[in-house]
CSV table of C-alpha atoms and ligand atoms in Angstrom, one decimal:
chain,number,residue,atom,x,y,z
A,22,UNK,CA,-16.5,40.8,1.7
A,23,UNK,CA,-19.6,41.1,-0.1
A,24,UNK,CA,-21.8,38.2,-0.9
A,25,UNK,CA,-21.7,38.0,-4.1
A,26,UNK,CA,-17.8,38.0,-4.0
A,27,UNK,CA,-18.2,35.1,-0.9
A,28,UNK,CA,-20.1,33.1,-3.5
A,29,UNK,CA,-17.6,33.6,-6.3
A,30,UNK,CA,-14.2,32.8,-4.0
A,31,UNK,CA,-16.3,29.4,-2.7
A,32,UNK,CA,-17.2,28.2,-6.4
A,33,UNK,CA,-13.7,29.2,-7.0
A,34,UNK,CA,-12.3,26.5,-4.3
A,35,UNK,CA,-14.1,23.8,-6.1
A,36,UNK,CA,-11.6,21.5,-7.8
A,37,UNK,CA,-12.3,20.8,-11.5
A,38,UNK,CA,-14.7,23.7,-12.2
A,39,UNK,CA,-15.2,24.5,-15.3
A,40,UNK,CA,-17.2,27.0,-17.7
A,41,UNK,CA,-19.2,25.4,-20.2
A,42,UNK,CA,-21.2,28.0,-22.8
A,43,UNK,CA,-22.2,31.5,-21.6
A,44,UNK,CA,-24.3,30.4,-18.4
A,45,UNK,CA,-23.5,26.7,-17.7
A,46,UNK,CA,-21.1,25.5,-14.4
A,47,UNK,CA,-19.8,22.3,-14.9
A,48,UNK,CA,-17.9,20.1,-12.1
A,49,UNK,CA,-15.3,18.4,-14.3
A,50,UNK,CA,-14.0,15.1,-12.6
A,51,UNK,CA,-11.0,15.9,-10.8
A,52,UNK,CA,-7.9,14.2,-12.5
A,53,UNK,CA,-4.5,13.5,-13.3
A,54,UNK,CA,-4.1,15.1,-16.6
A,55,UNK,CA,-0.2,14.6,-16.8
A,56,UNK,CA,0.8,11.7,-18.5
A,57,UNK,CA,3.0,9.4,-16.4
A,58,UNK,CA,6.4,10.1,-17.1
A,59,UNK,CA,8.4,6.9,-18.6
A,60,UNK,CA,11.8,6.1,-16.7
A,61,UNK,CA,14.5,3.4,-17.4
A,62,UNK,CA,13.4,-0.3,-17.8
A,63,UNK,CA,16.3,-1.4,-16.3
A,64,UNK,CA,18.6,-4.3,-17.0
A,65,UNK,CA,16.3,-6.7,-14.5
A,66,UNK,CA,12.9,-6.7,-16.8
A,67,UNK,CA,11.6,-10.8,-17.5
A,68,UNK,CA,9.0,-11.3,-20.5
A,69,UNK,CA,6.7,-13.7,-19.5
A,70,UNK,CA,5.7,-13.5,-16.0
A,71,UNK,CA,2.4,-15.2,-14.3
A,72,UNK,CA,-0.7,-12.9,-14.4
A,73,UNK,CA,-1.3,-12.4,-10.6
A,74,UNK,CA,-2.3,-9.4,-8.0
A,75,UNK,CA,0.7,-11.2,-5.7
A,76,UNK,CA,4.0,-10.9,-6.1
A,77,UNK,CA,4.9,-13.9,-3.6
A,78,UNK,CA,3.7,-16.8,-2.0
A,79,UNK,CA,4.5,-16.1,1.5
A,80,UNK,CA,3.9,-13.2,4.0
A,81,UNK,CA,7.4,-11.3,4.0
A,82,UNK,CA,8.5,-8.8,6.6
A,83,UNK,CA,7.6,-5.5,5.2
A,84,UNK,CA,3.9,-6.1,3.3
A,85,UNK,CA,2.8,-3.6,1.0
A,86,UNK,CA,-0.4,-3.0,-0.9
A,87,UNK,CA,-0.2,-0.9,-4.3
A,88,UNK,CA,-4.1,0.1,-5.7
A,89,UNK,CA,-4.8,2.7,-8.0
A,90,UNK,CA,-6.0,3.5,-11.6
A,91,UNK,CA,-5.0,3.3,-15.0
A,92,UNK,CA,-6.5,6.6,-17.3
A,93,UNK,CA,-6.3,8.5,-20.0
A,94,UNK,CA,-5.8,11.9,-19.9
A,95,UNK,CA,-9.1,13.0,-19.9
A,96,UNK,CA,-10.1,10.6,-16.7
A,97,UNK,CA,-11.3,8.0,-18.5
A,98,UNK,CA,-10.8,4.5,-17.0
A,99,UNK,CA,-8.3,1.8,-19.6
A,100,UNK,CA,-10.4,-1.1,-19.2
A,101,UNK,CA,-8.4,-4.3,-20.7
A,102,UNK,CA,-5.4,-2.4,-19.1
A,103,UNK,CA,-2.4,-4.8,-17.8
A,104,UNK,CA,0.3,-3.8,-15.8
A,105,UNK,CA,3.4,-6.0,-15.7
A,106,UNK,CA,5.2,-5.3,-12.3
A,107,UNK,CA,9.2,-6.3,-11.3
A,108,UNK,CA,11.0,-5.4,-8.1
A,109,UNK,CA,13.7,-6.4,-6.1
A,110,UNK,CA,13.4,-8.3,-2.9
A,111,UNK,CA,13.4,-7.1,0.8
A,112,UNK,CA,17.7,-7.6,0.1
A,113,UNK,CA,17.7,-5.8,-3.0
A,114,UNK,CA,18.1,-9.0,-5.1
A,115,UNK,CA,16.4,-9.3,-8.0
A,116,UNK,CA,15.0,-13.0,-9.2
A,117,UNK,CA,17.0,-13.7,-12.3
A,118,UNK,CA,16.1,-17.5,-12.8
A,119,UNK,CA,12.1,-17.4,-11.6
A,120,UNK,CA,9.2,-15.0,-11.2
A,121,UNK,CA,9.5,-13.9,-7.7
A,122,UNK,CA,8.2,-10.5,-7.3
A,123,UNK,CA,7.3,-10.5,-10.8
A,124,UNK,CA,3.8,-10.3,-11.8
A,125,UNK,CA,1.2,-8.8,-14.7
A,126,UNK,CA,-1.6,-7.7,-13.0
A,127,UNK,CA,-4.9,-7.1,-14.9
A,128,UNK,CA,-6.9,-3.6,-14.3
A,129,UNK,CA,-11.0,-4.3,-13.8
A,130,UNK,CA,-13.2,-2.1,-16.0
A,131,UNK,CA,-12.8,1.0,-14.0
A,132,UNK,CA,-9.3,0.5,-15.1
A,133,UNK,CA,-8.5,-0.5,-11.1
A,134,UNK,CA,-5.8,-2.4,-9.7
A,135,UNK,CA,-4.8,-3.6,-6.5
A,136,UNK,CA,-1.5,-5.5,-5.7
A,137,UNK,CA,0.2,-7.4,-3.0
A,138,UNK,CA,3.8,-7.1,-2.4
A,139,UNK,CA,6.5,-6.1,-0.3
A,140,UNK,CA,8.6,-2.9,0.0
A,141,UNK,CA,11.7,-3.5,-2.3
A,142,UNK,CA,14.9,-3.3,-0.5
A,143,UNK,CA,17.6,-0.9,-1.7
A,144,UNK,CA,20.4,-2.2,-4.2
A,145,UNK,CA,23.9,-0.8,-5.2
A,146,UNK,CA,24.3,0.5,-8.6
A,147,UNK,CA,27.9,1.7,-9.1
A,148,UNK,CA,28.9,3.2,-6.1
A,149,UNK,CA,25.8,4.2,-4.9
A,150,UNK,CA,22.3,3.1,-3.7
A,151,UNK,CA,19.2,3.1,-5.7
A,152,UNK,CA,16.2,4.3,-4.1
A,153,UNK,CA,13.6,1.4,-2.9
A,154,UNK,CA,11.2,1.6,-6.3
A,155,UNK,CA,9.4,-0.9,-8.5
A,156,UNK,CA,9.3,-1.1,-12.0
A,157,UNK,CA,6.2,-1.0,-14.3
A,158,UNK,CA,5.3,-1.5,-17.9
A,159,UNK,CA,1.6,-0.5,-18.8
A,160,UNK,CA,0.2,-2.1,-21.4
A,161,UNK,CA,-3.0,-0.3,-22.2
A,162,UNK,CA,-5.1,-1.1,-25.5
A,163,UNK,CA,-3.8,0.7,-28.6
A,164,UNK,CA,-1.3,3.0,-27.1
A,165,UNK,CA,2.6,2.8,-27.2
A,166,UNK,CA,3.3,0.7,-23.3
A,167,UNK,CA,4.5,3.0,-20.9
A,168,UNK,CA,7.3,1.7,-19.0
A,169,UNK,CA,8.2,3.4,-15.7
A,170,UNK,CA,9.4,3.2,-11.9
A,171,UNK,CA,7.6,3.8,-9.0
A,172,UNK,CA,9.2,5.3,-6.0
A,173,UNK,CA,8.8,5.6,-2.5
A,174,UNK,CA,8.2,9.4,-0.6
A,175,UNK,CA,10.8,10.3,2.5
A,176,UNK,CA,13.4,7.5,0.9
A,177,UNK,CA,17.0,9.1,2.0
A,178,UNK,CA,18.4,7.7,-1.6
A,179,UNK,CA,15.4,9.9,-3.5
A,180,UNK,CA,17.7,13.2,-4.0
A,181,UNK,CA,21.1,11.4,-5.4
A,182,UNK,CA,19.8,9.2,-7.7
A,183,UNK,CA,19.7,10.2,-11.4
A,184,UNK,CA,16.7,8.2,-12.0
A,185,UNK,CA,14.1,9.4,-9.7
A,186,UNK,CA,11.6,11.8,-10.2
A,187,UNK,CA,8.8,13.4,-8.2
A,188,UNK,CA,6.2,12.9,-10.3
A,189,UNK,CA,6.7,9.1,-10.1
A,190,UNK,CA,6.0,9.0,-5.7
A,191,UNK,CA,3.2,6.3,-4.4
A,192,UNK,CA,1.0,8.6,-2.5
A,193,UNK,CA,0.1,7.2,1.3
A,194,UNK,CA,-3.1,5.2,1.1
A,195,UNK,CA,-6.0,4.8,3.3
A,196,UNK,CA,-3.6,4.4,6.7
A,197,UNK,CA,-1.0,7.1,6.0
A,198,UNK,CA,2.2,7.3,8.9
A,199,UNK,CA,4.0,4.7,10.7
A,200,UNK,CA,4.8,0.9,9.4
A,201,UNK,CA,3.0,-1.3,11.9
A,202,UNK,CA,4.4,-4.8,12.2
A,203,UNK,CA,2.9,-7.3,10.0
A,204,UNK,CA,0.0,-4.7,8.6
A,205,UNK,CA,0.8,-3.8,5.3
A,206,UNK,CA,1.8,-0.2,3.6
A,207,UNK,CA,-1.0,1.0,1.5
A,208,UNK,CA,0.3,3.3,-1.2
A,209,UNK,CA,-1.9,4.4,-4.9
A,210,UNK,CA,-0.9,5.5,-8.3
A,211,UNK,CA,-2.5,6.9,-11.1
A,212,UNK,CA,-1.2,5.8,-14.4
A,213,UNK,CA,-2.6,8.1,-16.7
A,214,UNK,CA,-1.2,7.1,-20.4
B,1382,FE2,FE1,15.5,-1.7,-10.3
C-alpha cells in the first residue's frame, strides 16, 4: 500500500471524523446520536419519590451501580436533567405502598449520573417472565420526558419478551465479566433525548 493511501485508511479509522470546509479535519466528539427509544411505563410507576442516587437503605445480595449520561443529540450534556428510576426487587416484587427501589436521581452539569441499586429480579407477566430491567423517566429541561426501560445483556428472558429492545442494553462498566460476591455490577447508559 502506498503511503499516501496508509495515511488515508488510518484517518479513516478515527471515530467521529469529519470534513469541515474544503481543507479543514475536524475530530467530532464521538456520540450517541440515536435518540433513546421510549418503552412502556408500566402499570408499577409512583409520582413522588425521594430524590436520591440510592435506591435502598441496606446492602442487598446482588449490588449494582448504574452511571452514565444524559445528552442531546448532538453530544451536548442536559444539565438540570432528573431521572426518576423504579424497579422491582431482588424477588421481582415491586413496592406498592413505599419508595423502595424508587428514586429521582439528579444529573451534575455534565449531565452525569451515578446510581446505587440492585439487579431487579425477574417477575411473571401473564404466563411468562419479564426480563430483569428497570424503568426510567427522563425529565430533561424543555423537552417532552422520555420514559423508558433499561435491560440487562445475556438475560435468557431478552428474546421472548415483547417489550425488550436492543437498543435499550446497560453496557458492562469499568469491571466487565463475572458477578463477584458482594462487589457490585457496574453497567452505563447514555440517554440521549
Ligand atoms: Fe417492570
Amino acid at each position: 500500500m502506498q503511503r499516501r493511501h496508509l495515511l488515508l485508511a488510518g484517518l479513516g479509522s478515527l471515530a467521529g471524523l469529519a470534513l469541515v470546509g474544503p481543507s479543514r479535519l475536524v475530530l467530532a466528539q464521538a456520540c450517541a446520536a440515536a435518540p433513546t427509544e421510549p418503552n412502556i411505563e408500566g402499570p408499577f410507576y409512583r409520582p413522588g419519590a425521594p430524590f436520591r442516587s440510592r435506591l435502598v437503605g441496606e446492602m442487598a445480595s446482588a449490588p449494582l451501580v448504574i452511571s452514565g449520561r444524559v445528552t442531546d443529540a448532538a453530544c451536548r450534556p442536559l444539565r438540570g436533567t432528573t431521572i426518576e428510576l423504579w424497579q422491582a426487587d431482588e424477588h421481582g416484587e415491586y413496592d406498592l405502598d413505599g419508595d423502595r427501589y424508587r428514586g429521582i436521581v439528579r444529573c451534575d452539569a455534565n449531565g452525569i449520573f451515578r446510581v446505587e441499586t440492585i439487579v431487579p429480579g425477574r417477575y411473571l407477566n401473564g404466563g411468562a417472565y419479564r426480563p430483569a430491567h428497570l424503568h426510567a423517566k427522563v425529565h430533561a429541561n424543555g423537552r417532552p420526558v422520555l420514559t423508558t426501560q433499561l435491560y440487562f445483556p445475556g438475560d435468557p428472558q431478552n428474546d421472548s419478551d415483547p417489550w425488550f429492545r436492543p437498543s435499550l442494553l446497560l453496557a458492562s462498566g469499568p469491571s466487565p465479566c463475572c458477578y463477584v460476591p458482594n462487589q457490585p455490577h457496574r453497567m452505563t447508559f447514555q440517554f440521549v433525548v
